[in-house]
XYZ file of C-alpha atoms in Angstrom:
664
model
C 121.605 107.401 69.169
C 125.172 107.735 68.514
C 126.747 104.240 67.956
C 128.160 103.423 70.967
C 127.163 105.133 74.391
C 128.779 103.556 77.905
C 126.123 102.230 80.445
C 125.692 100.446 83.543
C 123.733 96.843 84.039
C 120.427 98.146 85.655
C 119.594 94.910 88.011
C 122.724 94.153 90.488
C 124.922 95.962 92.689
C 128.003 94.834 90.696
C 128.162 98.010 88.098
C 128.782 95.573 84.879
C 129.374 98.251 82.258
C 128.510 97.702 78.621
C 127.608 99.558 75.374
C 124.256 100.157 74.051
C 124.494 100.358 70.458
C 121.666 101.059 67.403
C 121.153 97.689 67.113
C 121.153 96.255 70.410
C 123.771 96.069 73.065
C 128.371 95.494 72.787
C 129.845 93.974 75.122
C 132.404 96.394 77.294
C 135.434 94.691 77.349
C 137.609 97.061 78.654
C 135.481 97.701 81.751
C 137.707 96.947 85.326
C 134.844 94.645 87.066
C 133.122 92.565 84.382
C 135.630 92.832 81.403
C 132.839 92.384 78.954
C 131.185 89.439 80.964
C 127.235 89.507 81.493
C 125.199 87.420 83.922
C 121.856 86.277 81.972
C 119.735 89.272 83.528
C 122.868 91.750 82.132
C 122.402 89.803 78.625
C 118.809 90.512 78.740
C 118.241 94.002 80.338
C 117.703 95.256 77.263
C 114.253 93.616 77.104
C 111.759 96.165 79.170
C 112.643 98.989 77.309
C 110.654 98.480 74.581
C 108.107 96.177 76.284
C 104.661 96.671 75.219
C 103.377 97.480 78.765
C 105.682 99.805 79.478
C 104.126 103.095 80.950
C 103.475 105.531 78.293
C 101.257 108.248 79.876
C 99.876 109.541 83.604
C 97.407 107.850 84.389
C 94.984 108.751 87.210
C 91.728 106.396 88.998
C 88.442 107.851 88.735
C 86.264 105.438 90.293
C 87.116 102.362 89.123
C 89.245 102.925 86.014
C 91.955 104.552 85.014
C 91.951 107.662 82.677
C 94.658 109.441 81.298
C 95.280 112.598 81.982
C 98.200 115.419 81.091
C 101.226 115.948 83.379
C 99.861 119.163 84.771
C 96.766 117.710 85.693
C 98.915 114.936 87.399
C 101.243 117.027 88.861
C 99.111 119.929 90.055
C 97.128 116.538 92.268
C 99.769 115.944 93.664
C 101.240 119.141 94.844
C 97.608 119.636 96.106
C 97.047 115.990 98.379
C 100.504 116.525 99.324
C 99.582 120.315 100.872
C 96.476 118.659 101.838
C 97.623 115.890 104.321
C 100.297 118.225 105.507
C 97.165 121.069 106.694
C 95.052 118.564 108.086
C 97.532 116.501 109.510
C 100.832 117.661 109.395
C 104.208 116.302 108.642
C 103.654 112.580 110.270
C 100.621 111.783 107.855
C 103.054 111.833 104.554
C 105.790 109.072 103.324
C 108.377 108.631 100.806
C 109.959 105.533 99.352
C 112.734 106.063 97.343
C 114.297 103.497 95.073
C 117.926 101.328 94.752
C 116.914 101.216 90.991
C 117.077 105.029 90.467
C 120.026 107.870 90.283
C 121.975 108.980 93.207
C 120.261 112.515 91.772
C 117.041 111.303 92.126
C 117.156 109.812 95.471
C 119.157 112.339 96.722
C 116.579 115.130 95.806
C 113.224 112.565 96.281
C 114.899 112.736 100.586
C 115.728 115.832 100.363
C 112.025 117.152 99.226
C 110.730 114.644 102.027
C 112.817 116.508 104.692
C 111.450 120.015 103.037
C 108.882 119.039 103.675
C 108.859 117.744 107.606
C 109.227 114.341 107.588
C 112.211 111.600 107.827
C 109.671 108.682 106.649
C 111.918 108.315 103.850
C 112.612 104.760 103.222
C 114.195 102.466 100.256
C 114.815 98.554 99.788
C 117.911 98.570 101.669
C 115.724 98.317 104.462
C 114.861 94.479 103.119
C 118.715 93.664 102.486
C 121.149 95.399 103.932
C 120.231 98.067 106.330
C 121.914 95.630 109.378
C 124.953 96.377 107.286
C 124.465 99.885 107.569
C 124.281 99.649 111.396
C 126.832 97.116 112.593
C 129.255 98.628 110.282
C 128.960 102.509 110.462
C 128.935 101.585 114.093
C 131.974 99.259 114.123
C 134.085 100.780 111.352
C 132.766 104.298 111.107
C 131.487 103.537 107.007
C 128.506 101.752 106.402
C 129.971 100.348 103.137
C 132.530 97.193 101.237
C 135.330 97.609 102.149
C 137.231 96.312 99.139
C 136.999 96.168 95.799
C 135.758 93.395 93.925
C 138.812 92.701 92.100
C 140.760 92.388 95.219
C 139.375 89.121 95.697
C 142.044 87.936 93.337
C 144.377 88.511 95.599
C 143.345 87.307 98.383
C 144.370 84.251 99.800
C 141.644 82.915 101.926
C 137.807 84.101 100.468
C 134.790 83.312 103.349
C 131.984 83.504 101.882
C 129.164 83.674 104.526
C 125.191 83.838 103.181
C 125.877 83.686 100.018
C 125.266 82.035 96.308
C 127.013 84.668 94.826
C 128.061 81.808 91.811
C 124.357 82.155 90.731
C 123.454 85.753 91.915
C 126.713 87.797 91.495
C 128.246 85.691 88.664
C 131.185 88.559 87.993
C 132.237 88.478 91.501
C 132.923 84.596 91.260
C 134.502 84.925 88.203
C 137.282 87.366 90.633
C 137.202 84.298 93.375
C 137.884 81.702 90.526
C 141.332 84.077 89.768
C 142.269 83.475 93.622
C 141.548 79.993 93.262
C 144.211 79.549 90.433
C 146.460 81.400 92.882
C 146.602 78.591 95.310
C 143.383 80.856 97.335
C 141.367 78.906 99.847
C 138.000 79.350 99.674
C 135.223 78.415 102.480
C 131.317 78.403 102.076
C 129.351 79.097 105.126
C 125.320 77.904 103.657
C 122.676 75.586 104.938
C 122.419 75.029 100.991
C 124.398 73.308 98.574
C 124.682 75.814 95.963
C 127.068 76.304 92.625
C 128.930 78.512 95.218
C 129.526 75.894 97.595
C 130.786 74.040 94.468
C 133.871 76.629 94.654
C 134.683 75.790 97.978
C 137.725 73.701 99.630
C 135.087 73.860 102.639
C 131.550 74.033 102.731
C 130.205 74.392 106.179
C 126.451 73.470 105.539
C 125.453 74.840 109.308
C 121.967 74.943 110.610
C 119.990 78.083 108.858
C 120.490 80.879 111.782
C 123.582 80.088 113.748
C 126.355 81.925 111.824
C 126.868 83.762 115.438
C 127.426 80.770 116.697
C 130.400 79.831 113.929
C 132.272 83.018 113.983
C 131.919 83.398 117.605
C 133.677 79.812 117.484
C 135.732 79.885 114.903
C 137.084 83.860 116.627
C 137.869 80.671 120.026
C 140.280 78.380 117.822
C 141.531 81.729 117.481
C 142.275 82.954 120.173
C 142.969 79.653 121.565
C 145.874 78.794 119.132
C 147.469 82.522 119.297
C 146.380 83.400 116.030
C 144.854 86.440 115.803
C 146.902 89.703 115.370
C 147.590 90.729 118.558
C 149.374 94.275 117.348
C 146.006 95.271 114.894
C 143.845 94.844 118.057
C 146.342 97.330 120.098
C 147.236 99.667 117.785
C 143.682 99.706 115.727
C 140.720 98.474 118.113
C 139.308 99.090 121.468
C 136.324 97.142 123.533
C 138.967 93.209 122.349
C 138.814 93.244 126.524
C 134.518 92.594 126.947
C 134.741 89.493 123.987
C 133.928 86.498 125.772
C 133.721 83.845 123.845
C 135.016 81.304 125.691
C 132.139 78.999 125.894
C 131.825 78.997 122.220
C 133.669 75.593 121.888
C 134.163 73.571 118.956
C 132.647 70.748 120.757
C 129.400 73.394 121.676
C 129.493 75.234 118.186
C 129.401 71.943 116.431
C 126.092 70.982 118.294
C 124.370 74.353 117.592
C 125.250 74.312 113.549
C 125.252 70.660 113.122
C 129.095 70.820 111.566
C 131.992 69.158 112.718
C 134.313 70.319 115.399
C 137.085 69.429 112.751
C 135.872 71.613 110.186
C 135.428 74.809 112.412
C 139.252 74.619 113.842
C 140.106 73.905 110.319
C 137.889 77.269 108.823
C 139.179 78.911 111.794
C 143.335 78.792 110.891
C 142.133 79.075 107.111
C 141.283 82.760 107.606
C 143.573 83.581 110.080
C 146.776 81.985 108.988
C 146.699 83.587 105.596
C 148.611 86.619 104.928
C 145.025 88.365 103.339
C 141.432 87.004 103.933
C 138.700 88.392 102.887
C 134.963 88.134 103.958
C 132.125 87.897 101.551
C 128.360 88.060 102.570
C 124.746 89.123 101.577
C 121.159 88.239 102.562
C 121.970 84.859 104.232
C 123.853 87.084 106.958
C 121.682 90.417 106.647
C 117.535 88.884 106.492
C 117.225 87.485 110.358
C 116.295 89.175 112.889
C 119.314 88.723 114.869
C 121.030 90.208 111.036
C 122.845 93.182 113.092
C 124.604 91.277 115.453
C 125.532 88.832 112.569
C 127.230 91.470 110.575
C 129.195 92.624 113.252
C 130.147 89.048 113.933
C 131.644 89.043 110.782
C 133.604 92.794 111.907
C 135.031 91.228 114.528
C 136.453 88.186 112.837
C 138.244 90.241 111.003
C 139.159 92.745 113.244
C 140.828 89.876 115.484
C 142.766 88.715 112.982
C 143.642 92.178 111.292
C 142.261 91.099 107.871
C 141.013 94.655 106.870
C 142.631 97.532 105.390
C 144.768 95.902 103.231
C 144.307 93.977 99.154
C 143.107 91.404 99.789
C 141.235 91.347 102.911
C 138.326 93.246 104.245
C 134.237 92.658 104.506
C 132.225 92.650 101.786
C 128.560 92.897 101.415
C 127.538 92.114 98.154
C 124.036 94.400 97.792
C 121.377 93.363 95.635
C 120.264 96.155 93.398
C 122.192 98.644 90.988
C 121.931 101.773 93.354
C 121.327 100.310 96.591
C 124.268 101.293 98.374
C 123.514 105.034 96.359
C 120.516 105.584 97.131
C 121.505 105.183 100.767
C 124.962 107.238 100.475
C 122.179 110.416 99.584
C 120.191 110.024 102.678
C 117.092 107.893 101.923
C 117.108 106.475 104.467
C 114.180 106.757 107.791
C 117.493 107.000 109.971
C 120.038 108.456 107.484
C 119.992 112.347 106.146
C 123.102 112.666 103.001
C 126.267 111.214 104.279
C 125.339 108.976 106.676
C 124.052 111.974 109.886
C 121.578 110.748 111.799
C 118.561 112.142 112.280
C 118.932 111.953 116.164
C 121.520 114.276 115.865
C 120.895 118.112 114.994
C 124.855 119.364 114.997
C 125.142 116.570 112.210
C 122.758 117.932 109.871
C 122.916 122.295 110.575
C 125.135 121.650 107.518
C 122.679 120.150 105.458
C 119.554 123.041 106.732
C 122.336 125.932 105.753
C 122.648 124.521 102.180
C 119.078 124.107 101.844
C 117.551 127.235 103.715
C 116.094 125.265 105.601
C 114.398 126.578 109.094
C 114.304 123.389 110.533
C 114.447 119.609 109.582
C 113.094 116.630 110.878
C 115.098 114.510 113.679
C 114.219 111.281 115.460
C 113.692 108.327 112.696
C 110.758 108.348 110.665
C 108.457 105.547 109.546
C 110.725 102.148 107.836
C 109.037 100.681 105.025
C 107.190 97.471 106.788
C 105.481 100.665 108.935
C 103.892 102.684 106.296
C 100.956 99.728 106.167
C 99.609 100.095 109.822
C 100.831 104.039 109.785
C 97.908 106.389 109.543
C 99.757 107.755 106.103
C 97.319 110.489 104.426
C 99.790 110.406 101.223
C 102.294 108.214 100.174
C 104.601 109.130 97.272
C 106.601 105.939 95.548
C 109.381 106.481 93.729
C 110.348 102.818 91.620
C 109.661 100.419 94.225
C 107.423 97.518 93.494
C 106.267 96.791 97.672
C 103.521 94.763 97.029
C 106.027 92.421 95.989
C 108.747 92.414 97.705
C 107.736 93.107 101.510
C 105.605 90.727 102.940
C 104.503 93.245 105.946
C 102.639 95.154 102.543
C 101.820 92.289 101.072
C 99.605 91.423 103.443
C 98.225 94.697 104.244
C 98.340 96.047 100.487
C 94.454 97.352 101.382
C 95.633 99.978 103.807
C 97.968 101.131 101.590
C 94.921 103.027 99.720
C 93.450 104.678 102.915
C 95.472 107.878 101.463
C 96.251 108.704 98.544
C 98.984 107.287 96.788
C 101.324 108.305 93.337
C 103.562 105.730 92.073
C 106.093 106.971 89.486
C 107.316 103.110 87.702
C 108.610 102.095 84.687
C 105.224 99.561 84.737
C 102.298 99.565 86.531
C 103.650 96.997 89.065
C 101.185 95.573 91.594
C 101.760 98.744 94.173
C 100.734 100.999 90.735
C 97.298 99.013 90.855
C 96.758 100.096 94.392
C 97.766 103.725 93.479
C 95.371 106.812 92.698
C 98.012 108.071 90.696
C 100.313 106.258 88.045
C 103.139 108.491 86.693
C 105.688 107.104 83.926
C 108.988 107.008 84.677
C 111.883 106.781 81.662
C 114.252 103.253 82.547
C 118.159 103.748 82.863
C 119.099 103.736 79.519
C 116.428 106.862 78.758
C 117.810 109.391 81.391
C 121.367 110.255 83.326
C 123.137 110.262 86.718
C 125.033 108.235 88.644
C 125.075 104.844 89.775
C 126.660 103.496 93.446
C 127.739 100.061 93.210
C 128.404 97.479 95.624
C 131.829 98.615 95.318
C 131.636 102.049 95.885
C 132.266 102.274 92.509
C 130.223 106.170 90.828
C 129.660 105.490 87.380
C 127.752 108.113 85.099
C 125.195 106.917 82.877
C 124.184 108.460 80.143
C 120.866 108.745 77.698
C 121.198 106.283 75.077
C 117.708 107.030 73.865
C 114.125 108.690 74.036
C 111.455 107.848 76.430
C 108.297 106.160 75.265
C 105.296 108.140 74.942
C 105.221 110.275 76.873
C 107.515 109.007 80.271
C 109.967 111.499 81.907
C 113.227 110.960 83.883
C 112.641 110.907 88.010
C 114.853 114.056 88.300
C 112.166 116.178 86.107
C 109.104 114.248 87.763
C 110.241 115.571 91.083
C 111.755 118.928 90.052
C 107.868 119.857 88.547
C 106.367 118.307 92.084
C 108.885 120.568 94.507
C 107.782 123.461 91.960
C 104.351 123.764 92.575
C 104.921 123.142 96.545
C 107.001 126.194 96.633
C 110.560 124.566 96.702
C 112.931 125.045 93.896
C 114.795 121.277 93.049
C 117.731 120.673 89.753
C 116.154 119.100 87.076
C 119.615 118.746 85.718
C 121.348 115.927 86.854
C 125.012 117.631 86.591
C 123.109 120.394 89.012
C 122.153 117.603 91.318
C 125.380 116.036 91.578
C 126.866 119.512 92.201
C 124.640 120.022 95.188
C 125.415 116.297 96.050
C 129.003 117.293 96.198
C 128.547 119.788 99.124
C 125.840 117.291 100.822
C 128.227 114.178 101.027
C 131.516 114.257 101.342
C 132.420 111.176 100.058
C 131.110 112.427 97.284
C 132.598 115.857 97.371
C 135.300 115.381 94.266
C 132.625 113.081 92.000
C 131.728 114.770 88.395
C 130.285 113.579 85.110
C 133.776 113.767 84.297
C 135.733 111.273 86.616
C 132.425 108.917 87.048
C 131.668 108.838 83.265
C 135.363 107.567 82.716
C 135.421 103.457 81.918
C 134.519 102.316 85.315
C 134.246 105.594 86.794
C 135.421 106.505 90.431
C 135.437 104.858 94.246
C 134.406 106.957 96.859
C 135.622 108.450 99.069
C 136.895 111.229 96.376
C 137.200 114.075 98.508
C 138.549 116.594 95.152
C 137.989 116.498 91.693
C 141.551 115.483 91.185
C 141.681 112.510 93.770
C 141.798 109.334 92.241
C 139.567 107.708 94.168
C 139.828 105.261 97.420
C 139.662 101.754 96.709
C 140.798 100.294 99.644
C 139.421 101.877 103.354
C 141.007 101.768 106.518
C 143.887 101.484 105.407
C 145.499 103.804 108.141
C 142.876 104.769 110.562
C 138.978 104.057 110.607
C 136.167 106.694 110.222
C 135.280 105.995 113.782
C 135.203 109.369 115.746
C 138.449 108.241 117.720
C 140.012 106.211 114.933
C 139.385 102.659 116.017
C 137.321 100.419 115.130
C 134.845 98.890 117.550
C 135.441 95.476 118.367
C 131.501 94.081 119.563
C 130.521 91.032 121.278
C 127.213 89.612 120.158
C 126.010 85.835 120.664
C 124.076 83.512 119.623
C 120.471 82.813 120.455
C 118.024 80.244 118.581
C 116.259 81.510 115.739
C 112.526 80.125 114.642
C 112.711 75.901 114.391
C 110.121 73.630 113.737
C 106.889 72.366 115.727
C 104.517 69.996 115.499
C 102.581 71.901 113.067
C 104.969 73.263 110.680
C 108.284 70.553 111.564
C 110.714 72.198 108.646
C 112.015 75.517 108.101
C 111.682 77.786 104.955
C 114.545 78.857 103.738
C 114.237 82.442 100.645
C 116.384 83.454 98.427
C 117.594 84.538 94.663
C 117.958 82.451 91.676
C 120.172 83.073 88.747
C 117.215 84.267 85.626
C 115.057 86.069 88.024
C 115.645 89.552 89.987
C 113.788 91.160 93.499
C 109.918 90.999 93.060
C 110.495 90.639 88.715
C 109.332 94.127 87.558
C 111.618 93.872 84.950
C 112.660 89.769 84.981
C 109.264 88.287 84.353
C 108.818 90.581 81.404
C 111.801 89.178 79.749
C 110.073 86.724 77.793
C 113.828 84.358 77.357
C 114.516 84.123 81.459
C 110.609 83.314 82.243
C 110.903 80.826 79.425
C 113.567 79.196 81.359
C 112.250 79.839 84.851
C 108.092 80.201 84.668
C 106.903 79.400 88.040
C 107.864 79.280 91.441
C 108.831 76.354 92.620
C 110.170 74.847 96.245
C 113.390 72.603 96.880
C 113.156 69.479 98.508
C 115.749 67.459 99.847
C 114.933 63.581 98.331
C 113.750 61.727 101.747
C 111.771 64.677 102.755
C 110.299 64.244 99.449
C 109.595 60.480 100.135
C 108.436 60.597 103.453
C 106.157 63.051 102.202
C 105.089 61.393 99.386
C 105.881 64.523 97.370
C 107.284 63.699 94.145
C 109.710 65.835 91.193
C 106.895 67.951 89.580
C 104.564 67.788 91.987
C 102.355 70.771 92.423
C 102.249 71.534 96.491
C 101.425 73.761 99.104
C 104.256 75.435 101.597
C 102.015 76.700 104.659
C 104.096 78.788 107.478
C 101.977 80.905 110.245
C 102.041 84.117 107.924
C 99.878 82.155 104.931
C 100.164 79.413 102.501
C 101.677 79.676 98.912
C 101.430 77.648 96.135
C 104.681 75.943 94.145
C 106.117 73.231 92.055
C 108.193 70.629 94.173
C 111.583 70.387 93.164
C 113.535 67.161 94.384
C 117.191 67.880 94.832
C 119.778 66.698 96.872
C 121.384 70.244 97.290
C 118.646 71.157 99.879
C 119.637 70.214 103.511
C 117.401 67.792 105.447
C 114.417 69.344 107.080
C 114.653 72.374 105.047
C 113.060 74.146 101.621
C 113.513 76.409 99.278
C 111.864 79.378 97.862
C 113.161 81.960 95.063
C 111.480 85.181 96.555
C 111.115 86.226 93.033
C 107.283 85.522 93.022
C 104.736 86.898 95.288
C 103.794 83.859 96.868
C 106.773 83.652 98.836
C 106.872 86.724 100.255
C 103.473 86.562 101.169
C 104.452 83.263 103.652
C 107.878 84.845 104.974
C 108.070 85.982 108.335
C 107.010 89.426 109.965
C 109.509 89.087 112.687
C 111.923 92.380 112.995
C 115.553 92.596 114.220
C 115.260 95.590 116.215
C 118.079 97.228 115.654
C 117.680 97.654 111.878
C 114.361 96.707 111.270
C 114.951 94.532 109.525
C 112.346 91.508 108.008
C 112.926 87.979 109.247
C 113.027 86.939 105.722
C 115.382 83.756 105.821
C 113.812 81.533 107.714
C 110.263 80.339 108.914
C 108.590 77.549 110.460
C 106.688 75.425 107.523
C 104.977 72.798 106.359
C 104.782 71.057 102.858
C 102.260 69.024 100.967
C 100.967 67.972 97.978
C 97.567 70.056 96.274
C 96.493 72.264 93.920
């Protein structure tokens, strides 16, 4: 290994850069986003590379035992099982799960293989985090992505944060917000919990869970009543405003819904609308609801009514959770979109891909999403870098159904999902391969190989190319060749290369040609909709799940600073586990006293979906009548709701009626 190799953090989607060295890591002071800083997870990123539990050889299940097999045997078996499923049951019997941890090139080829095999049953973890963002922003703005770069937040005069504890979960983003505060910007945080992010706020709106639409419509009501809307922006750049009726959402009525004071609702509306440049930042507290798509739509409506989009310091900034969830979606690893956000229902839109891939036909219509796959009659399932058993509540409760057909898992650890597989393939980790990642702000960065993978582990790109060859398809195993094909398939990536993506900080798409500097701010002159105008779309508050005599409290879920998603990586980092070793549940002191629960007690939390054990943490940061559990521990996902947002098929992961009692 050369003395210093630039790379990108494998955890969240901020896209922080650092250097890999012979002795470990070195901070990248000149990276445009993190400027050398890393969160606790980023600082522990190297722990997974040398971990004793890394998968090193292909393993096949024989009876109840795992036996080591050669790559040739493993790859031949995959091709045989996939071909058998197609011959006996057709394309609807096979499915693929891509990964927001894998590179753009790997996800692109994975979904291409699925489509060439005749199925649109290809999905990734975005289904459980930002599928409402995809549906809503694509329909309203034309582009389902963050409109402004993270660094733009330093230019904002008002920052409105919905459903995001970014100070813990995207701490580098908090640094840019603090710079705005130093300039005098107002920060508003809407969150049922008192979080470290709420501590940054000039105004904390501690609303009732699931009442975001009512709050936003109430703010728009104030804005229109006081004439604070941007009439010229509405007239020149939007459509549908005349259908936006928020007259019923008076501050007084919204107060009764949200639990906020009418005065705070008015103050928030004025701060946001009067600022020269206002930004909306949101995360899964907005999306992971049965009304998630409508929540995102409401955020977009607020920005459009005030003309707070298309300028530096303004915009809509959805914070993605995984390092390449934006890229995996851009590449088409979704049941409802081909690469470049082509709808699976539009044969004309995918005709260009049909010609590029030299395919006779390509499948139409939405395929199976991740939450649908366990109940489907699948004969073959290929999972690349996803631990769906621990991250998806639907799968968690139906895990045995995954074993009805033949399942292949390629990953870096023997996850709980891999333990159910028939064949497990050892994959290279992020520092052991090459390709591109796309961060939450559309920043495409090239990662270079810094070390060899352990044992016989191989890059996912190589694995896919070998499988495809046995099925009669030719896929590139070289990441630069794959990126060259992406240039043709995804218009926003047309000018992206190893050269510009490999420069410090990479390049922000759209990048239409190799000499283009990238496009940090979207929609400066027109929106990406066919008519060039944004579509204001009315949405209304619908009460979400509330407590009952059997389950009188509301369970909230979310992230904490020391762990990440299903924990397959952070739970193998000794330093992180030592500081946060077990599942916990936050309880307000008055609730705890009434329930007879003390700090540190072992407790049981029950929803209609199941029971989980955790350790009680009594804290005034928790809103009365609610509990909070981090979803990094499998117990939490086992009791999360299975209700769905019917527009995006996002599971209702944020709220569930529950009860709690002491007990081992």
